Each structure stands twice: as structure tokens, then as C-alpha cells.
């Protein structure tokens, strides 16, 4: 089954303790992105990647890092989490292009609470 | 950064009534995608519009892209309880995709 898998689904951590949220896709997609979703603010892009070793900042990259060493994986790293990073995080992937039927496939989400 | 505004923020309809959500931008939109997110779920891609004035239909859903490519709409005919969720428009490319703020639809019997 074509899917984007994120882990963990839920995470409660303390301020300053480094964490990684994993994301993996099995569709051989070039494009991958991380979004955070907050009430009233919708989905905001954190980082995106256009292929292996090619990443760039989205709209809200502060406090986050990413890497794309393999095509299928795109982990999100919080080096020193803070309470304002409490949010619902989504990883998504896309084959790209403007062929009229090529949107993002989203993972199930990771609900992160930083105390 | 670019802002994509959606109206209304929330709409409550009776089953069988129609529903429309609008996506507006002050700048020209490149491509418009529409997504649906069920309560507690993740966004699911519905459709992409690319051309000025484009209209696409999926059963009871009709998607339009404005002639000036500054707005788009999603219209649902005869809503059903399965239509409940938040509908997002998104503008951009496969890499840089900016989402609107979403319209939450509630449908009651």
C-alpha cells in the first residue's frame, strides 16, 4: 500500500531534550515536506526537500532541522525543543509536476507536546 | 510570505444543503490544490487546478479556478454527513506549497 509513515504518533517531551520524528515513504517520490498544524493557523511548511541531499526552508523553519540522505526518508529533528513547538506535525510526499493529479500524500501525523 | 485566505472559516449546514468555500489571494496563484481533512485525520488530496478558468467535477464536488488565477472555489451539492471535515486550498508547486487557513464544514441531519 502506498503510504507515508510517521513515528511516533504521540510524543510528550521536556524542554531542551533533542528529538527526532521519522518519516518514510514507499512511493519513490522526489518531493517531501514537513508541516505543522496549529489551531487558527492552518498548515505551515517547515522544510521541504526536492531530492536526496536537497533541502530548503519553508515558512517556519526556526528550531528545526531536516536531512534527506535517502530518497524514502525525511526525518525532522528538534535539537532543543521549546513549548512553542507543541503542535501537530505532518510529513508529506509528492511525485511532483503539474500533471493535474499529483498532490501530496500525507502521513497520519505526530502530536508533539513540549513541557 | 504569500497569504492564501479562505472564507468562511466555519459553516454549519443541514444535510442536503449546498456548501461553498472560497480561496482568495492578492497575488496570482500558480496551481491550486484542494485537500480534505476529516476530524482527527490527515489532509487528503482531492484535486489540482492549473489553468485559468478551469472547472473540474468529482461527483457532488465542483472545483473552479478564477479567470485571473487569484481565486478558487469548491462547491458541494447536496451535502452528506460524510462531507464533514476541513477543506483546505493550497497554492504552489510540489516543493513550496502554501495552504489556506481552511473552512470547517459541519453537516447535521
PDB file of C-alpha atoms in Angstrom:
ATOM      1  CA  UNK A   1       0.000   0.000   0.000  1.00  0.00           C
ATOM      2  CA  UNK A   2       1.318   3.438  -0.987  1.00  0.00           C
ATOM      3  CA  UNK A   3       1.829   5.429   2.166  1.00  0.00           C
ATOM      4  CA  UNK A   4       3.776   7.899   4.240  1.00  0.00           C
ATOM      5  CA  UNK A   5       4.687   6.570   7.666  1.00  0.00           C
ATOM      6  CA  UNK A   6       5.491   8.847  10.577  1.00  0.00           C
ATOM      7  CA  UNK A   7       6.684   7.850  14.008  1.00  0.00           C
ATOM      8  CA  UNK A   8       5.857   8.334  16.756  1.00  0.00           C
ATOM      9  CA  UNK A   9       2.149   9.236  16.618  1.00  0.00           C
ATOM     10  CA  UNK A  10       2.256  10.875  20.025  1.00  0.00           C
ATOM     11  CA  UNK A  11       5.194  12.282  21.959  1.00  0.00           C
ATOM     12  CA  UNK A  12       5.485  14.204  25.196  1.00  0.00           C
ATOM     13  CA  UNK A  13       8.940  15.559  25.939  1.00  0.00           C
ATOM     14  CA  UNK A  14      10.674  18.138  28.083  1.00  0.00           C
ATOM     15  CA  UNK A  15      12.180  21.430  27.006  1.00  0.00           C
ATOM     16  CA  UNK A  16      15.665  21.062  25.583  1.00  0.00           C
ATOM     17  CA  UNK A  17      15.690  17.309  25.062  1.00  0.00           C
ATOM     18  CA  UNK A  18      16.619  16.564  21.452  1.00  0.00           C
ATOM     19  CA  UNK A  19      14.132  14.504  19.489  1.00  0.00           C
ATOM     20  CA  UNK A  20      13.637  13.123  16.010  1.00  0.00           C
ATOM     21  CA  UNK A  21      10.370  12.422  14.238  1.00  0.00           C
ATOM     22  CA  UNK A  22      10.847   9.898  11.467  1.00  0.00           C
ATOM     23  CA  UNK A  23       9.112   9.937   8.096  1.00  0.00           C
ATOM     24  CA  UNK A  24       9.303   7.322   5.382  1.00  0.00           C
ATOM     25  CA  UNK A  25       7.511   6.960   2.041  1.00  0.00           C
ATOM     26  CA  UNK A  26       7.309   3.933  -0.243  1.00  0.00           C
ATOM     27  CA  UNK A  27       6.225   5.683  -3.460  1.00  0.00           C
ATOM     28  CA  UNK A  28       9.683   6.700  -4.747  1.00  0.00           C
ATOM     29  CA  UNK A  29       8.601  10.349  -4.515  1.00  0.00           C
ATOM     30  CA  UNK A  30      11.164  13.082  -5.121  1.00  0.00           C
ATOM     31  CA  UNK A  31       9.425  15.747  -3.037  1.00  0.00           C
ATOM     32  CA  UNK A  32       8.934  15.597   0.714  1.00  0.00           C
ATOM     33  CA  UNK A  33       7.788  18.230   3.192  1.00  0.00           C
ATOM     34  CA  UNK A  34       7.143  18.811   6.856  1.00  0.00           C
ATOM     35  CA  UNK A  35       4.196  20.853   8.028  1.00  0.00           C
ATOM     36  CA  UNK A  36       2.940  21.886  11.430  1.00  0.00           C
ATOM     37  CA  UNK A  37      -0.727  22.457  12.107  1.00  0.00           C
ATOM     38  CA  UNK A  38      -1.928  24.797  14.820  1.00  0.00           C
ATOM     39  CA  UNK A  39      -5.484  25.952  15.583  1.00  0.00           C
ATOM     40  CA  UNK A  40      -6.392  29.045  13.615  1.00  0.00           C
ATOM     41  CA  UNK A  41      -3.118  28.989  11.672  1.00  0.00           C
ATOM     42  CA  UNK A  42      -3.722  26.096   9.320  1.00  0.00           C
ATOM     43  CA  UNK A  43      -0.825  24.122   7.878  1.00  0.00           C
ATOM     44  CA  UNK A  44       2.547  25.867   7.729  1.00  0.00           C
ATOM     45  CA  UNK A  45       5.513  24.457   5.890  1.00  0.00           C
ATOM     46  CA  UNK A  46       8.640  23.893   7.974  1.00  0.00           C
ATOM     47  CA  UNK A  47      11.111  22.397   5.495  1.00  0.00           C
ATOM     48  CA  UNK A  48      10.935  20.688   2.146  1.00  0.00           C
ATOM     49  CA  UNK A  49      13.172  18.510   0.028  1.00  0.00           C
ATOM     50  CA  UNK A  50      13.260  18.176  -3.732  1.00  0.00           C
ATOM     51  CA  UNK A  51      15.506  15.114  -3.771  1.00  0.00           C
ATOM     52  CA  UNK A  52      18.320  13.394  -1.932  1.00  0.00           C
ATOM     53  CA  UNK A  53      20.615  15.941  -0.275  1.00  0.00           C
ATOM     54  CA  UNK A  54      18.459  18.843  -1.496  1.00  0.00           C
ATOM     55  CA  UNK A  55      16.524  20.605   1.252  1.00  0.00           C
ATOM     56  CA  UNK A  56      15.265  24.132   1.794  1.00  0.00           C
ATOM     57  CA  UNK A  57      13.449  26.203   4.370  1.00  0.00           C
ATOM     58  CA  UNK A  58       9.704  26.616   4.344  1.00  0.00           C
ATOM     59  CA  UNK A  59       7.800  29.353   6.123  1.00  0.00           C
ATOM     60  CA  UNK A  60       8.562  28.415   9.746  1.00  0.00           C
ATOM     61  CA  UNK A  61      11.984  26.677   9.857  1.00  0.00           C
ATOM     62  CA  UNK A  62      13.332  28.149  13.113  1.00  0.00           C
ATOM     63  CA  UNK A  63      14.143  25.496  15.696  1.00  0.00           C
ATOM     64  CA  UNK A  64      14.019  22.611  13.234  1.00  0.00           C
ATOM     65  CA  UNK A  65      16.484  20.645  11.136  1.00  0.00           C
ATOM     66  CA  UNK A  66      15.966  18.037   8.442  1.00  0.00           C
ATOM     67  CA  UNK A  67      18.073  15.669   6.394  1.00  0.00           C
ATOM     68  CA  UNK A  68      17.492  13.695   3.215  1.00  0.00           C
ATOM     69  CA  UNK A  69      20.218  11.073   2.960  1.00  0.00           C
ATOM     70  CA  UNK A  70      17.955   8.551   1.257  1.00  0.00           C
ATOM     71  CA  UNK A  71      15.042   9.149  -1.062  1.00  0.00           C
ATOM     72  CA  UNK A  72      12.495   7.403   1.131  1.00  0.00           C
ATOM     73  CA  UNK A  73      13.355   9.039   4.482  1.00  0.00           C
ATOM     74  CA  UNK A  74      12.994  12.632   5.657  1.00  0.00           C
ATOM     75  CA  UNK A  75      13.410  12.934   9.445  1.00  0.00           C
ATOM     76  CA  UNK A  76      12.521  16.103  11.352  1.00  0.00           C
ATOM     77  CA  UNK A  77      14.945  16.996  14.128  1.00  0.00           C
ATOM     78  CA  UNK A  78      14.285  19.304  17.048  1.00  0.00           C
ATOM     79  CA  UNK A  79      17.688  19.960  18.620  1.00  0.00           C
ATOM     80  CA  UNK A  80      16.334  21.826  21.643  1.00  0.00           C
ATOM     81  CA  UNK A  81      12.541  21.669  21.737  1.00  0.00           C
ATOM     82  CA  UNK A  82      10.595  24.505  23.336  1.00  0.00           C
ATOM     83  CA  UNK A  83       6.935  24.721  24.401  1.00  0.00           C
ATOM     84  CA  UNK A  84       6.054  26.833  21.336  1.00  0.00           C
ATOM     85  CA  UNK A  85       6.883  23.790  19.225  1.00  0.00           C
ATOM     86  CA  UNK A  86       3.951  21.928  20.731  1.00  0.00           C
ATOM     87  CA  UNK A  87       1.900  21.141  17.658  1.00  0.00           C
ATOM     88  CA  UNK A  88       0.566  18.529  15.258  1.00  0.00           C
ATOM     89  CA  UNK A  89       3.212  17.657  12.674  1.00  0.00           C
ATOM     90  CA  UNK A  90       2.632  16.150   9.246  1.00  0.00           C
ATOM     91  CA  UNK A  91       5.086  14.696   6.808  1.00  0.00           C
ATOM     92  CA  UNK A  92       4.032  14.589   3.161  1.00  0.00           C
ATOM     93  CA  UNK A  93       5.438  13.425  -0.148  1.00  0.00           C
ATOM     94  CA  UNK A  94       4.715  14.068  -3.815  1.00  0.00           C
ATOM     95  CA  UNK A  95       5.922  12.849  -7.167  1.00  0.00           C
ATOM     96  CA  UNK A  96       5.902  16.493  -8.291  1.00  0.00           C
ATOM     97  CA  UNK A  97       4.949  18.035 -11.602  1.00  0.00           C
ATOM     98  CA  UNK A  98       1.801  19.764 -12.791  1.00  0.00           C
ATOM     99  CA  UNK A  99       0.082  16.821 -14.432  1.00  0.00           C
ATOM    100  CA  UNK A 100      -3.254  17.651 -12.911  1.00  0.00           C
ATOM    101  CA  UNK A 101      -3.349  14.781 -10.460  1.00  0.00           C
ATOM    102  CA  UNK A 102      -0.220  14.997  -8.371  1.00  0.00           C
ATOM    103  CA  UNK A 103      -0.866  16.246  -4.866  1.00  0.00           C
ATOM    104  CA  UNK A 104       0.769  15.498  -1.572  1.00  0.00           C
ATOM    105  CA  UNK A 105       0.254  12.229   0.281  1.00  0.00           C
ATOM    106  CA  UNK A 106       0.275  12.950   4.000  1.00  0.00           C
ATOM    107  CA  UNK A 107       1.315  10.798   6.914  1.00  0.00           C
ATOM    108  CA  UNK A 108      -1.022  10.252   9.850  1.00  0.00           C
ATOM    109  CA  UNK A 109       0.589  12.964  11.931  1.00  0.00           C
ATOM    110  CA  UNK A 110       2.667  13.267  15.092  1.00  0.00           C
ATOM    111  CA  UNK A 111       1.194  15.097  18.042  1.00  0.00           C
ATOM    112  CA  UNK A 112       4.082  16.627  19.969  1.00  0.00           C
ATOM    113  CA  UNK A 113       3.794  18.203  23.403  1.00  0.00           C
ATOM    114  CA  UNK A 114       6.807  20.000  24.881  1.00  0.00           C
ATOM    115  CA  UNK A 115       6.548  20.746  28.596  1.00  0.00           C
TER     116      UNK A 115
ATOM    117  CA  UNK B   1       5.199  35.439   2.581  1.00  0.00           C
ATOM    118  CA  UNK B   2       2.234  34.836   0.378  1.00  0.00           C
ATOM    119  CA  UNK B   3      -1.138  34.594   2.101  1.00  0.00           C
ATOM    120  CA  UNK B   4      -3.986  32.486   0.865  1.00  0.00           C
ATOM    121  CA  UNK B   5      -7.255  33.373   2.587  1.00  0.00           C
ATOM    122  CA  UNK B   6     -10.221  31.082   2.812  1.00  0.00           C
ATOM    123  CA  UNK B   7     -13.795  32.009   3.640  1.00  0.00           C
ATOM    124  CA  UNK B   8     -15.821  31.162   5.538  1.00  0.00           C
ATOM    125  CA  UNK B   9     -13.789  29.817   8.459  1.00  0.00           C
ATOM    126  CA  UNK B  10     -16.701  27.661   9.540  1.00  0.00           C
ATOM    127  CA  UNK B  11     -20.042  26.627   8.100  1.00  0.00           C
ATOM    128  CA  UNK B  12     -22.810  24.524   9.534  1.00  0.00           C
ATOM    129  CA  UNK B  13     -25.387  23.125   7.089  1.00  0.00           C
ATOM    130  CA  UNK B  14     -28.272  20.718   7.162  1.00  0.00           C
ATOM    131  CA  UNK B  15     -27.784  17.547   5.188  1.00  0.00           C
ATOM    132  CA  UNK B  16     -28.933  18.120   1.616  1.00  0.00           C
ATOM    133  CA  UNK B  17     -27.982  21.804   1.531  1.00  0.00           C
ATOM    134  CA  UNK B  18     -25.209  23.065  -0.709  1.00  0.00           C
ATOM    135  CA  UNK B  19     -21.851  24.358   0.544  1.00  0.00           C
ATOM    136  CA  UNK B  20     -19.182  26.579  -0.986  1.00  0.00           C
ATOM    137  CA  UNK B  21     -15.759  27.583   0.252  1.00  0.00           C
ATOM    138  CA  UNK B  22     -13.676  30.299  -1.382  1.00  0.00           C
ATOM    139  CA  UNK B  23      -9.930  30.691  -1.636  1.00  0.00           C
ATOM    140  CA  UNK B  24      -8.557  34.171  -2.369  1.00  0.00           C
ATOM    141  CA  UNK B  25      -5.129  35.640  -2.949  1.00  0.00           C
ATOM    142  CA  UNK B  26      -3.859  39.153  -3.608  1.00  0.00           C
ATOM    143  CA  UNK B  27      -1.239  37.706  -5.945  1.00  0.00           C
ATOM    144  CA  UNK B  28      -1.579  35.361  -8.890  1.00  0.00           C
ATOM    145  CA  UNK B  29      -1.880  31.749  -7.855  1.00  0.00           C
ATOM    146  CA  UNK B  30       0.334  29.238  -9.645  1.00  0.00           C
ATOM    147  CA  UNK B  31      -1.565  25.976  -9.174  1.00  0.00           C
ATOM    148  CA  UNK B  32      -4.418  25.335  -6.783  1.00  0.00           C
ATOM    149  CA  UNK B  33      -4.799  22.104  -4.930  1.00  0.00           C
ATOM    150  CA  UNK B  34      -7.704  21.176  -2.669  1.00  0.00           C
ATOM    151  CA  UNK B  35      -7.492  18.888   0.333  1.00  0.00           C
ATOM    152  CA  UNK B  36      -9.984  17.474   2.827  1.00  0.00           C
ATOM    153  CA  UNK B  37      -9.118  16.689   6.435  1.00  0.00           C
ATOM    154  CA  UNK B  38     -11.580  14.655   8.477  1.00  0.00           C
ATOM    155  CA  UNK B  39     -11.704  15.350  12.224  1.00  0.00           C
ATOM    156  CA  UNK B  40      -8.685  13.684  13.826  1.00  0.00           C
ATOM    157  CA  UNK B  41      -7.283  12.740  10.432  1.00  0.00           C
ATOM    158  CA  UNK B  42      -4.716  13.935   7.976  1.00  0.00           C
ATOM    159  CA  UNK B  43      -5.199  16.049   4.822  1.00  0.00           C
ATOM    160  CA  UNK B  44      -6.185  14.046   1.771  1.00  0.00           C
ATOM    161  CA  UNK B  45      -5.568  15.380  -1.728  1.00  0.00           C
ATOM    162  CA  UNK B  46      -8.724  15.964  -3.755  1.00  0.00           C
ATOM    163  CA  UNK B  47      -7.725  17.713  -6.968  1.00  0.00           C
ATOM    164  CA  UNK B  48      -5.368  20.150  -8.686  1.00  0.00           C
ATOM    165  CA  UNK B  49      -6.341  23.042 -10.956  1.00  0.00           C
ATOM    166  CA  UNK B  50      -3.748  24.550 -13.247  1.00  0.00           C
ATOM    167  CA  UNK B  51      -5.411  26.587 -15.968  1.00  0.00           C
ATOM    168  CA  UNK B  52      -7.206  29.925 -15.748  1.00  0.00           C
ATOM    169  CA  UNK B  53     -10.988  29.399 -15.679  1.00  0.00           C
ATOM    170  CA  UNK B  54     -10.646  25.655 -15.203  1.00  0.00           C
ATOM    171  CA  UNK B  55     -13.644  23.742 -13.825  1.00  0.00           C
ATOM    172  CA  UNK B  56     -13.441  20.151 -12.619  1.00  0.00           C
ATOM    173  CA  UNK B  57     -16.069  17.903 -11.088  1.00  0.00           C
ATOM    174  CA  UNK B  58     -15.853  14.912  -8.794  1.00  0.00           C
ATOM    175  CA  UNK B  59     -19.368  13.545  -8.194  1.00  0.00           C
ATOM    176  CA  UNK B  60     -21.033  16.198  -5.993  1.00  0.00           C
ATOM    177  CA  UNK B  61     -17.894  18.369  -5.773  1.00  0.00           C
ATOM    178  CA  UNK B  62     -17.202  21.158  -8.292  1.00  0.00           C
ATOM    179  CA  UNK B  63     -13.860  22.966  -8.293  1.00  0.00           C
ATOM    180  CA  UNK B  64     -13.245  26.250 -10.092  1.00  0.00           C
ATOM    181  CA  UNK B  65     -10.150  28.315 -10.784  1.00  0.00           C
ATOM    182  CA  UNK B  66     -10.759  32.018 -11.399  1.00  0.00           C
ATOM    183  CA  UNK B  67     -10.088  33.618 -14.737  1.00  0.00           C
ATOM    184  CA  UNK B  68      -7.435  35.879 -13.211  1.00  0.00           C
ATOM    185  CA  UNK B  69      -5.968  32.964 -11.193  1.00  0.00           C
ATOM    186  CA  UNK B  70      -6.448  34.902  -7.964  1.00  0.00           C
ATOM    187  CA  UNK B  71      -9.262  32.835  -6.531  1.00  0.00           C
ATOM    188  CA  UNK B  72     -10.712  29.372  -6.465  1.00  0.00           C
ATOM    189  CA  UNK B  73     -13.820  27.720  -5.084  1.00  0.00           C
ATOM    190  CA  UNK B  74     -15.078  24.340  -4.007  1.00  0.00           C
ATOM    191  CA  UNK B  75     -18.812  23.730  -4.179  1.00  0.00           C
ATOM    192  CA  UNK B  76     -20.522  20.681  -2.716  1.00  0.00           C
ATOM    193  CA  UNK B  77     -24.038  19.908  -3.925  1.00  0.00           C
ATOM    194  CA  UNK B  78     -26.490  18.264  -1.542  1.00  0.00           C
ATOM    195  CA  UNK B  79     -24.104  17.739   1.373  1.00  0.00           C
ATOM    196  CA  UNK B  80     -23.987  14.476   3.261  1.00  0.00           C
ATOM    197  CA  UNK B  81     -22.709  13.739   6.752  1.00  0.00           C
ATOM    198  CA  UNK B  82     -19.663  12.114   5.155  1.00  0.00           C
ATOM    199  CA  UNK B  83     -18.654  15.576   3.872  1.00  0.00           C
ATOM    200  CA  UNK B  84     -17.834  16.734   7.422  1.00  0.00           C
ATOM    201  CA  UNK B  85     -14.271  17.986   7.774  1.00  0.00           C
ATOM    202  CA  UNK B  86     -11.987  20.893   6.999  1.00  0.00           C
ATOM    203  CA  UNK B  87     -11.333  21.829   3.403  1.00  0.00           C
ATOM    204  CA  UNK B  88      -8.036  23.461   2.504  1.00  0.00           C
ATOM    205  CA  UNK B  89      -6.866  25.084  -0.669  1.00  0.00           C
ATOM    206  CA  UNK B  90      -3.136  25.207  -1.326  1.00  0.00           C
ATOM    207  CA  UNK B  91      -1.098  27.156  -3.811  1.00  0.00           C
ATOM    208  CA  UNK B  92       2.312  26.480  -5.223  1.00  0.00           C
ATOM    209  CA  UNK B  93       4.436  23.699  -6.574  1.00  0.00           C
ATOM    210  CA  UNK B  94       5.399  20.238  -5.428  1.00  0.00           C
ATOM    211  CA  UNK B  95       8.132  21.749  -3.279  1.00  0.00           C
ATOM    212  CA  UNK B  96       6.748  25.019  -1.951  1.00  0.00           C
ATOM    213  CA  UNK B  97       3.061  24.574  -1.202  1.00  0.00           C
ATOM    214  CA  UNK B  98       1.242  27.206   0.866  1.00  0.00           C
ATOM    215  CA  UNK B  99      -2.031  26.215   2.477  1.00  0.00           C
ATOM    216  CA  UNK B 100      -5.033  28.398   3.109  1.00  0.00           C
ATOM    217  CA  UNK B 101      -6.476  28.656   6.596  1.00  0.00           C
ATOM    218  CA  UNK B 102      -9.219  26.148   5.843  1.00  0.00           C
ATOM    219  CA  UNK B 103     -13.012  26.019   6.065  1.00  0.00           C
ATOM    220  CA  UNK B 104     -14.532  23.692   8.611  1.00  0.00           C
ATOM    221  CA  UNK B 105     -17.789  22.120   7.460  1.00  0.00           C
ATOM    222  CA  UNK B 106     -20.297  20.660   9.862  1.00  0.00           C
ATOM    223  CA  UNK B 107     -23.276  18.743   8.474  1.00  0.00           C
ATOM    224  CA  UNK B 108     -26.222  17.734  10.596  1.00  0.00           C
ATOM    225  CA  UNK B 109     -29.275  15.610   9.814  1.00  0.00           C
TER     226      UNK B 109
END
